[in-house]
Coordinates of C-alpha atoms and ligand atoms in Angstrom, one line a residue:
M1 CA 2.8 -20.4 45.1
S2 CA 5.9 -20.3 47.2
A3 CA 5.1 -22.0 50.4
V4 CA 2.4 -24.5 49.9
A5 CA 2.3 -26.9 52.9
A6 CA 2.1 -30.7 52.3
V7 CA -1.0 -31.3 54.3
A8 CA -2.9 -34.1 52.6
D9 CA -2.6 -37.8 53.1
I10 CA -3.8 -38.5 49.6
G11 CA -4.9 -36.5 46.6
L12 CA -7.8 -37.4 44.3
I13 CA -8.3 -36.3 40.7
G14 CA -11.8 -36.4 39.2
L15 CA -14.8 -35.0 41.0
A16 CA -17.7 -37.0 39.4
V17 CA -19.9 -38.7 42.0
M18 CA -17.6 -41.7 42.6
G19 CA -14.6 -39.4 43.2
Q20 CA -16.5 -37.1 45.5
N21 CA -17.9 -39.9 47.5
L22 CA -14.5 -41.6 48.0
I23 CA -13.1 -38.3 49.2
L24 CA -15.9 -37.8 51.7
N25 CA -15.5 -41.4 52.9
M26 CA -11.7 -40.9 53.4
N27 CA -12.5 -37.6 55.3
D28 CA -15.0 -39.5 57.5
N29 CA -12.2 -41.9 58.3
G30 CA -9.8 -39.2 59.5
F31 CA -7.7 -38.7 56.4
T32 CA -6.9 -35.3 54.8
V33 CA -7.7 -35.4 51.1
C34 CA -6.8 -32.9 48.4
A35 CA -9.3 -32.7 45.6
Y36 CA -8.7 -31.7 42.0
N37 CA -10.7 -31.6 38.9
R38 CA -9.7 -30.4 35.4
T39 CA -12.6 -28.0 35.5
V40 CA -11.3 -26.0 38.4
S41 CA -14.7 -24.4 39.2
K42 CA -15.8 -28.0 40.2
V43 CA -13.2 -27.9 43.0
D44 CA -14.5 -24.7 44.4
H45 CA -18.1 -25.9 44.1
F46 CA -17.3 -29.1 45.9
L47 CA -15.4 -27.4 48.7
A48 CA -18.3 -24.9 49.2
N49 CA -21.0 -27.6 49.2
E50 CA -20.5 -31.3 49.7
A51 CA -17.1 -30.8 51.4
K52 CA -18.2 -27.8 53.5
G53 CA -17.1 -28.1 57.2
T54 CA -14.7 -31.0 56.5
N55 CA -10.9 -31.2 56.4
I56 CA -10.9 -31.6 52.6
V57 CA -8.6 -29.2 50.8
G58 CA -8.6 -28.3 47.1
A59 CA -6.1 -27.3 44.4
H60 CA -6.4 -25.2 41.3
S61 CA -3.5 -26.6 39.4
I62 CA -1.8 -30.0 39.2
E63 CA 1.4 -28.4 40.6
E64 CA -0.5 -27.0 43.6
F65 CA -2.2 -30.4 44.0
C66 CA 1.0 -32.3 44.1
K67 CA 2.7 -29.8 46.5
K68 CA -0.1 -30.3 49.0
L69 CA 0.5 -34.1 49.3
K70 CA 2.6 -35.6 52.0
R71 CA 5.4 -37.9 50.8
P72 CA 5.4 -40.5 49.4
R73 CA 2.7 -38.7 47.5
K74 CA -0.4 -40.7 46.8
V75 CA -2.3 -39.5 43.7
M76 CA -5.6 -41.4 43.1
M77 CA -7.4 -40.9 39.8
L78 CA -11.1 -41.5 39.2
V79 CA -11.3 -40.5 35.6
K80 CA -12.8 -42.1 32.5
A81 CA -10.9 -45.3 31.5
G82 CA -8.6 -45.0 28.5
Q83 CA -6.7 -42.0 27.3
A84 CA -7.7 -39.7 30.2
V85 CA -5.7 -41.9 32.6
D86 CA -2.6 -41.7 30.5
D87 CA -3.1 -37.9 30.1
F88 CA -3.3 -37.3 33.8
I89 CA -0.3 -39.6 34.5
D90 CA 1.7 -37.4 32.1
Q91 CA 0.5 -34.3 33.8
V92 CA 1.3 -35.3 37.4
L93 CA 4.7 -36.9 36.7
P94 CA 6.7 -33.7 36.4
F95 CA 5.6 -32.8 40.0
L96 CA 6.3 -36.2 41.6
E97 CA 9.4 -37.8 42.9
K98 CA 10.7 -41.3 42.8
G99 CA 8.7 -43.5 45.2
D100 CA 5.5 -41.5 44.8
I101 CA 2.4 -43.5 44.1
I102 CA -0.2 -43.1 41.4
I103 CA -3.5 -45.0 41.8
D104 CA -6.0 -45.6 39.1
G105 CA -9.4 -46.3 40.8
G106 CA -11.3 -46.3 37.5
N107 CA -12.6 -49.1 35.3
S108 CA -9.4 -49.6 33.3
H109 CA -9.0 -52.7 31.2
F110 CA -6.3 -54.8 32.8
P111 CA -3.8 -54.8 29.8
D112 CA -3.6 -51.0 30.2
T113 CA -2.9 -51.4 33.9
I114 CA -0.1 -54.0 33.2
R115 CA 1.4 -51.5 30.7
R116 CA 1.2 -48.5 33.1
T117 CA 2.6 -50.4 36.0
K118 CA 5.7 -51.5 34.0
E119 CA 6.2 -48.0 32.5
L120 CA 5.9 -46.2 35.8
E121 CA 8.1 -48.7 37.7
A122 CA 10.7 -48.3 35.0
K123 CA 10.8 -44.6 35.9
G124 CA 11.0 -45.2 39.6
F125 CA 7.4 -44.5 40.5
L126 CA 4.8 -46.9 42.0
F127 CA 1.5 -47.7 40.4
V128 CA -1.7 -49.2 41.7
G129 CA -4.6 -50.3 39.6
C130 CA -7.5 -50.6 41.9
G131 CA -10.9 -52.1 41.1
V132 CA -13.6 -50.3 43.1
S133 CA -17.1 -51.9 43.3
G134 CA -20.3 -50.9 45.0
G135 CA -21.4 -47.9 43.0
E136 CA -21.9 -44.5 44.4
E137 CA -23.4 -45.7 47.7
G138 CA -20.5 -48.1 48.1
A139 CA -17.9 -45.4 47.4
R140 CA -19.5 -43.2 50.1
Y141 CA -20.0 -45.7 52.9
G142 CA -17.8 -48.7 52.1
P143 CA -16.8 -50.1 48.7
S144 CA -15.2 -53.4 47.8
M145 CA -11.6 -52.5 46.8
M146 CA -9.3 -54.7 44.7
P147 CA -5.8 -53.1 44.5
G148 CA -2.9 -54.6 42.5
G149 CA 0.3 -53.3 40.9
S150 CA 3.5 -52.2 42.6
K151 CA 3.6 -54.1 45.8
D152 CA 5.8 -51.6 47.5
A153 CA 2.9 -49.2 47.4
W154 CA 0.7 -51.4 49.5
P155 CA 2.0 -50.5 53.0
H156 CA 1.3 -46.8 52.1
V157 CA -2.2 -47.1 50.7
K158 CA -3.3 -50.0 52.9
P159 CA -4.4 -47.9 56.0
I160 CA -6.5 -45.6 53.8
F161 CA -8.1 -48.3 51.7
Q162 CA -8.8 -50.7 54.5
A163 CA -10.3 -47.9 56.5
I164 CA -12.8 -46.8 53.8
A165 CA -13.7 -50.3 52.5
A166 CA -16.8 -52.2 53.4
K167 CA -16.4 -54.4 56.5
V168 CA -17.8 -57.9 57.1
D169 CA -17.5 -59.2 60.7
G170 CA -14.9 -56.4 61.2
E171 CA -12.7 -57.5 58.3
P172 CA -12.2 -55.0 55.5
C173 CA -13.3 -56.0 52.0
C174 CA -9.9 -54.8 50.6
D175 CA -6.7 -56.7 50.4
W176 CA -3.7 -56.8 48.1
V177 CA -4.6 -58.7 45.0
G178 CA -1.4 -59.2 43.1
E179 CA 1.1 -57.8 40.7
T180 CA 0.6 -55.3 37.7
G181 CA -2.9 -55.6 36.3
A182 CA -4.2 -58.1 38.9
G183 CA -6.5 -55.7 40.7
H184 CA -8.3 -54.6 37.6
Y185 CA -8.3 -58.2 36.3
V186 CA -10.1 -59.4 39.4
K187 CA -12.5 -56.5 39.2
M188 CA -13.3 -57.5 35.6
V189 CA -13.9 -61.1 36.7
H190 CA -16.1 -59.8 39.5
N191 CA -18.2 -58.0 36.9
G192 CA -18.4 -61.2 34.8
I193 CA -19.6 -63.2 37.8
E194 CA -22.1 -60.5 38.4
Y195 CA -23.5 -61.0 34.9
G196 CA -23.8 -64.8 35.6
D197 CA -25.5 -64.3 39.0
M198 CA -28.0 -61.9 37.4
Q199 CA -28.7 -64.3 34.5
M200 CA -29.3 -67.3 36.8
I201 CA -31.7 -65.3 38.9
C202 CA -33.6 -64.3 35.8
E203 CA -33.8 -67.9 34.7
A204 CA -35.2 -69.0 38.1
Y205 CA -37.8 -66.2 37.8
H206 CA -38.6 -67.2 34.2
I207 CA -39.1 -70.9 34.8
L208 CA -41.1 -70.4 38.0
K209 CA -43.3 -67.9 36.2
E210 CA -43.9 -70.1 33.1
A211 CA -44.0 -73.5 34.7
L212 CA -46.0 -72.7 37.7
G213 CA -47.8 -69.5 36.6
L214 CA -46.8 -67.6 39.7
T215 CA -47.5 -63.9 40.1
A216 CA -44.8 -61.4 40.8
D217 CA -46.0 -61.1 44.4
E218 CA -45.8 -64.9 44.9
L219 CA -42.3 -64.9 43.3
G220 CA -41.3 -62.1 45.6
D221 CA -42.3 -64.3 48.6
I222 CA -40.1 -67.1 47.2
F223 CA -37.1 -64.8 46.9
T224 CA -37.8 -63.5 50.5
E225 CA -37.5 -67.1 51.7
W226 CA -34.4 -67.8 49.6
N227 CA -32.7 -64.8 51.0
Q228 CA -32.8 -66.4 54.4
G229 CA -30.7 -69.4 53.4
E230 CA -27.7 -70.4 51.4
L231 CA -28.7 -68.0 48.6
D232 CA -28.6 -65.0 50.9
S233 CA -27.1 -62.2 48.8
Y234 CA -27.5 -58.6 47.7
L235 CA -28.9 -59.7 44.2
I236 CA -31.5 -62.0 45.7
E237 CA -32.5 -59.3 48.1
I238 CA -33.0 -56.6 45.4
T239 CA -34.8 -59.1 43.2
R240 CA -37.3 -59.7 46.1
D241 CA -37.8 -55.9 46.3
I242 CA -38.2 -55.5 42.6
L243 CA -40.8 -58.2 42.3
K244 CA -42.8 -56.6 45.1
F245 CA -42.6 -53.1 43.6
K246 CA -45.9 -51.7 42.3
D247 CA -46.5 -49.4 39.4
T248 CA -48.8 -46.4 39.9
D249 CA -51.8 -48.6 39.0
G250 CA -50.9 -51.2 41.6
S251 CA -49.6 -53.7 39.1
P252 CA -46.0 -55.1 39.4
L253 CA -43.6 -52.6 37.8
V254 CA -41.3 -55.4 36.6
E255 CA -43.9 -56.5 34.1
H256 CA -43.9 -53.2 32.3
I257 CA -40.2 -53.1 31.7
K258 CA -39.0 -53.9 28.1
D259 CA -37.0 -57.1 28.0
T260 CA -33.9 -55.9 26.2
A261 CA -30.7 -56.0 28.3
G262 CA -27.9 -53.5 28.0
Q263 CA -24.3 -54.1 28.8
K264 CA -21.2 -52.0 29.1
G265 CA -18.5 -54.5 28.2
T266 CA -16.9 -55.9 31.3
G267 CA -18.8 -59.2 31.0
K268 CA -17.6 -59.5 27.4
W269 CA -14.0 -58.7 28.5
T270 CA -14.2 -61.6 30.9
V271 CA -15.4 -64.0 28.3
V272 CA -12.8 -62.8 25.8
S273 CA -10.1 -63.3 28.4
A274 CA -11.5 -66.8 29.0
L275 CA -11.2 -67.6 25.3
D276 CA -7.7 -66.2 25.2
N277 CA -6.7 -68.3 28.2
G278 CA -8.5 -71.4 26.9
M279 CA -10.7 -71.6 30.1
P280 CA -14.2 -73.0 29.9
V281 CA -16.0 -70.0 31.6
T282 CA -19.2 -71.2 30.1
L283 CA -21.7 -69.7 32.5
I284 CA -20.6 -66.1 32.1
G285 CA -20.4 -66.7 28.3
E286 CA -24.0 -67.8 28.3
A287 CA -24.9 -64.8 30.4
V288 CA -23.4 -62.4 28.0
F289 CA -25.0 -64.1 25.0
A290 CA -28.4 -64.2 26.8
R291 CA -28.2 -60.4 27.0
C292 CA -27.3 -60.3 23.3
L293 CA -30.3 -62.5 22.5
S294 CA -32.6 -60.3 24.6
A295 CA -31.4 -57.2 22.6
I296 CA -32.7 -58.5 19.3
K297 CA -36.3 -58.1 20.5
D298 CA -37.9 -57.2 17.2
E299 CA -36.5 -60.3 15.5
R300 CA -37.6 -62.5 18.5
V301 CA -41.1 -61.1 18.2
R302 CA -41.2 -62.2 14.6
A303 CA -39.7 -65.6 15.5
S304 CA -42.4 -66.1 18.2
S305 CA -45.0 -66.2 15.5
I306 CA -43.0 -68.5 13.2
L307 CA -41.4 -71.0 15.5
S308 CA -43.4 -73.1 17.9
G309 CA -42.5 -75.0 21.1
P310 CA -44.0 -77.8 23.2
N311 CA -47.5 -77.5 24.6
A312 CA -46.5 -79.4 27.7
K313 CA -47.8 -78.3 31.1
F314 CA -46.0 -78.7 34.3
T315 CA -47.6 -81.6 36.2
G316 CA -45.2 -82.2 39.1
D317 CA -45.3 -81.2 42.7
K318 CA -45.1 -77.4 42.8
K319 CA -43.6 -77.0 46.2
Q320 CA -40.9 -79.5 45.3
F321 CA -40.2 -77.7 42.1
I322 CA -39.7 -74.4 43.8
H323 CA -37.1 -76.1 46.0
D324 CA -35.5 -77.7 43.0
V325 CA -35.1 -74.2 41.4
S326 CA -33.4 -72.9 44.5
K327 CA -31.0 -75.9 44.2
A328 CA -30.4 -75.3 40.4
L329 CA -29.6 -71.7 41.3
Y330 CA -27.2 -72.7 44.1
A331 CA -25.4 -75.3 42.1
S332 CA -25.1 -73.1 39.0
K333 CA -23.7 -70.4 41.2
I334 CA -21.0 -72.8 42.6
I335 CA -20.1 -73.7 39.0
S336 CA -19.9 -70.1 38.0
Y337 CA -17.5 -69.2 40.8
A338 CA -15.5 -72.3 40.3
Q339 CA -15.1 -71.3 36.6
G340 CA -14.2 -67.7 37.6
F341 CA -11.5 -68.9 39.9
M342 CA -10.2 -71.3 37.2
L343 CA -9.9 -68.3 34.9
M344 CA -8.1 -66.2 37.5
R345 CA -5.7 -69.1 38.2
E346 CA -4.8 -69.4 34.5
A347 CA -4.5 -65.6 34.0
A348 CA -2.2 -65.5 37.1
K349 CA 0.0 -68.2 35.6
E350 CA 0.1 -66.4 32.3
N351 CA 0.9 -63.0 33.8
G352 CA 3.1 -64.2 36.7
W353 CA 0.7 -62.9 39.4
H354 CA 0.6 -64.4 42.8
L355 CA -3.1 -64.1 43.5
N356 CA -4.6 -64.1 47.0
N357 CA -7.7 -66.3 46.5
A358 CA -9.0 -66.1 50.0
G359 CA -8.5 -62.4 49.9
I360 CA -10.4 -62.1 46.6
A361 CA -13.4 -64.0 48.2
L362 CA -13.2 -61.7 51.2
M363 CA -13.1 -58.5 48.9
W364 CA -16.2 -59.8 47.2
R365 CA -17.9 -60.8 50.4
G366 CA -19.1 -57.2 51.1
G367 CA -19.5 -53.8 49.6
C368 CA -20.0 -55.0 46.0
I369 CA -22.9 -56.2 43.9
I370 CA -22.1 -59.9 44.2
R371 CA -21.8 -59.8 48.0
S372 CA -23.3 -62.9 49.6
V373 CA -23.0 -65.4 52.4
F374 CA -21.8 -67.9 49.9
L375 CA -18.5 -65.9 49.4
G376 CA -17.8 -66.4 53.1
D377 CA -17.8 -70.2 52.3
I378 CA -15.4 -69.6 49.4
K379 CA -13.1 -67.6 51.7
T380 CA -13.2 -70.4 54.2
A381 CA -12.3 -72.9 51.5
Y382 CA -9.3 -70.9 50.2
T383 CA -8.1 -70.0 53.8
K384 CA -8.1 -73.7 54.7
N385 CA -6.2 -74.6 51.5
P386 CA -4.6 -71.7 49.6
E387 CA -3.4 -74.2 47.0
L388 CA -6.9 -75.6 46.3
E389 CA -6.9 -76.7 42.7
N390 CA -10.6 -76.2 42.1
L391 CA -13.4 -74.9 44.3
L392 CA -15.4 -78.1 43.5
F393 CA -12.6 -80.1 45.3
D394 CA -13.3 -78.4 48.6
P395 CA -15.3 -80.8 50.8
F396 CA -17.9 -78.2 51.6
F397 CA -18.6 -77.5 47.9
T398 CA -18.2 -81.1 46.8
K399 CA -21.0 -81.9 49.2
A400 CA -23.1 -78.8 48.3
V401 CA -23.0 -79.4 44.6
T402 CA -23.6 -83.1 44.9
E403 CA -26.7 -82.5 47.1
A404 CA -28.1 -80.0 44.7
T405 CA -27.7 -82.2 41.6
Q406 CA -31.1 -83.9 41.7
G407 CA -33.1 -80.7 41.8
W408 CA -30.7 -79.0 39.3
R409 CA -31.2 -81.9 36.8
N410 CA -34.9 -81.7 37.3
V411 CA -35.1 -78.0 36.6
V412 CA -32.9 -78.2 33.5
S413 CA -34.9 -81.1 32.1
Q414 CA -38.2 -79.5 32.9
G415 CA -36.9 -76.4 31.1
A416 CA -36.2 -78.5 28.0
L417 CA -39.6 -80.3 28.1
L418 CA -41.6 -77.1 28.7
G419 CA -39.5 -75.0 26.2
V420 CA -38.3 -72.5 28.8
P421 CA -34.7 -71.5 28.2
T422 CA -32.2 -72.0 31.0
P423 CA -28.8 -71.2 29.3
A424 CA -26.8 -70.5 32.4
M425 CA -28.2 -73.3 34.5
S426 CA -28.1 -75.9 31.7
S427 CA -24.6 -74.9 30.5
A428 CA -23.4 -75.1 34.2
L429 CA -24.8 -78.6 34.4
A430 CA -23.1 -79.6 31.1
F431 CA -19.9 -78.2 32.5
F432 CA -20.3 -80.2 35.7
D433 CA -21.0 -83.4 33.8
G434 CA -18.1 -82.8 31.5
Y435 CA -15.7 -81.9 34.3
R436 CA -16.4 -85.0 36.3
H437 CA -15.9 -87.3 33.3
A438 CA -12.4 -88.8 33.2
V439 CA -13.1 -89.7 29.5
L440 CA -14.7 -87.3 27.0
P441 CA -15.4 -88.0 23.4
A442 CA -12.4 -85.9 22.3
N443 CA -10.8 -89.2 21.2
L444 CA -13.2 -89.2 18.2
L445 CA -12.5 -85.5 17.7
Q446 CA -8.8 -86.1 17.5
A447 CA -9.4 -88.9 15.0
Q448 CA -11.5 -86.5 12.9
R449 CA -8.8 -83.9 13.0
D450 CA -6.1 -86.4 12.0
Y451 CA -8.4 -87.9 9.2
F452 CA -9.0 -84.6 7.4
G453 CA -6.0 -82.6 8.4
A454 CA -3.3 -85.0 9.4
H455 CA -3.0 -83.1 12.7
T456 CA -1.8 -86.3 14.5
Y457 CA -3.0 -87.6 17.8
Q458 CA -1.6 -89.4 20.9
R459 CA -2.6 -92.9 22.0
L460 CA -3.6 -93.6 25.6
D461 CA -0.7 -96.0 25.8
N462 CA 1.9 -93.8 24.1
E463 CA 2.5 -90.1 24.4
S464 CA 4.2 -89.8 20.9
W465 CA 2.3 -87.9 18.3
V466 CA 1.3 -90.2 15.4
H467 CA -0.6 -90.0 12.2
T468 CA -2.8 -92.8 10.7
N469 CA -3.4 -93.5 7.0
W470 CA -7.2 -93.6 7.5
T471 CA -8.3 -93.9 3.9
G472 CA -5.6 -95.9 2.3
R473 CA -5.0 -93.1 -0.1
G474 CA -4.0 -89.9 1.9
G475 CA -0.5 -88.6 2.1
N476 CA 1.6 -89.4 5.1
V477 CA 2.7 -85.9 5.8
A478 CA 1.4 -84.8 9.2
S479 CA 0.2 -81.2 9.5
T480 CA 2.7 -79.3 11.6
T481 CA 0.3 -76.6 12.6
Y482 CA -0.9 -78.5 15.7
L483 CA 2.5 -78.9 17.1
A484 CA 3.7 -75.4 16.1
Ligands
LIG501 C1 -14.5 -33.1 36.7 O1 -15.7 -33.2 37.3 C2 -16.8 -33.6 36.5 C3 -18.1 -33.7 37.2 O2 -18.3 -32.6 38.0 C4 -16.5 -35.0 35.9 O3 -17.6 -35.3 35.0 C5 -15.2 -35.0 35.2 O4 -14.9 -36.3 34.8 C6 -14.1 -34.5 36.1 N1 -12.9 -34.5 35.3 C7 -11.7 -34.6 35.7 C8 -10.8 -35.3 34.9 O5 -11.2 -34.0 36.7
LIG502 C1 5.5 -95.0 20.9 O1 5.1 -94.7 19.6 C2 6.3 -94.4 18.8 C3 5.8 -93.9 17.4 O2 5.0 -94.8 16.8 C4 7.2 -95.6 18.7 O3 8.4 -95.3 17.9 C5 7.6 -96.0 20.1 O4 8.3 -97.2 20.0 C6 6.4 -96.2 21.0 N1 6.8 -96.4 22.3 C7 6.3 -97.5 23.0 C8 6.9 -97.5 24.5 O5 5.5 -98.2 22.7
LIG503 C1 -2.0 -95.5 2.7 O1 -2.4 -96.8 2.6 C2 -2.6 -97.3 1.3 C3 -3.2 -98.7 1.3 O2 -2.5 -99.5 2.2 C4 -1.3 -97.3 0.5 O3 -1.4 -97.7 -0.8 C5 -0.7 -95.9 0.6 O4 0.6 -95.9 0.0 C6 -0.6 -95.3 2.0 N1 -0.2 -94.0 1.9 C7 0.9 -93.5 2.5 C8 1.3 -92.2 2.2 O5 1.5 -94.2 3.3

């Protein structure tokens, strides 16, 4: 292998569907890509089939692969998250030089990406952890891409990534996210928000079905209408299509599907991170738990014959209620994204990331599952004010959420009266009401903690931490655990 020419702009390891589609997408955009897979026969098969007639080249060893890359070399991996990523990094390193770039385009958990960035930078290499969303179709024709890590790598990968990413009004859904694990973190939050969006839509479907007794077809018409306004989004659009889809016997297919939800874990990671950061990301939390509750179907079936609910019937104006549900959905969605950005802000503080909030909204605006018109409004808000403390403080969203409250409150209370669960919508409302209260009952809570545990509290008129002898018998030694 003496004279291998460096011909490729980028190399890609891992020829499963996502990897193949990204390679084809890069080729379409005029980049020369070198393909490698551990099972070398996959490379030949790919070159002889999907990649036939393109400029794509292949390699049969890691050494040959690295030699075919122009400098600084860009090695992108689309392999299974976890050990495989570390293994391939170890395999390519001997054939790379300082300044070369390794990109992980898989679904890595952000702490791994933080670690890898630090380790590789210490050795003189550059590392990019890039969230890629949009599934196989997105990878082929325009994904949403969320790169973070070694910032010096960005000018080198930017032309390729922005060329292959989805575009909205000519703007690529790909921008630099931030340092170390920021790209994979933002992708994780994206997935959490996706859980929330899906759960809210399911609640809208559920309450309209139960309260108004609508058919799947009628519900499909409602979603068709919603998709033309402020709720216009990919998930509303596919829900419309799903509700209209007929089984072989002509009945709605959706009604034949078992109601137990699966999950792969990124929603859970988001909630765990929210708990670690002390951020009230309640809506995504409820969305994850709603899937958990759905999964214990056998137990729910038994519960349904033991536990009864109200016999109340909906008596209001049906048309108005449909409108109210759209408002409940819209307001809950605003809350969920506000919570998501609160979490990212806190994680950024914790990890020293300088997050590009407007860029994040833009990256989610197209190409990915949560793409929507709404994200354009979020982008506008953060472009206008990059230092915006909370999405709810942006005048557009302050107004939008305020206008939606009446319908939102009506839907949540109807749900309670009729016995139809709305965990995401009602927890979002509880958050909203809590967030807009300057005073919450935590004064009593602090008193309780001081009473039984001598945890001390602060007075409104004095910041010092004090303990009260509540019973006239307790010790005066304050617990130090609170202050520790
Ligand atoms: C190789 O290709 C197969 C699919 O053809 C894929 O499942 C596998 O993950 C790839 N592995 C690597 C690490 O190259
Ligand atoms: C605040 O409380 C502490 C502890 O009880 C006390 O020593 C201090 O004088 C108080 N300060 C004021 C300004 O009241
Ligand atoms: C708590 O108050 C009671 C009643 O005034 C008193 O007898 C007791 O000594 C106090 N305890 C302490 C530790 O100050």
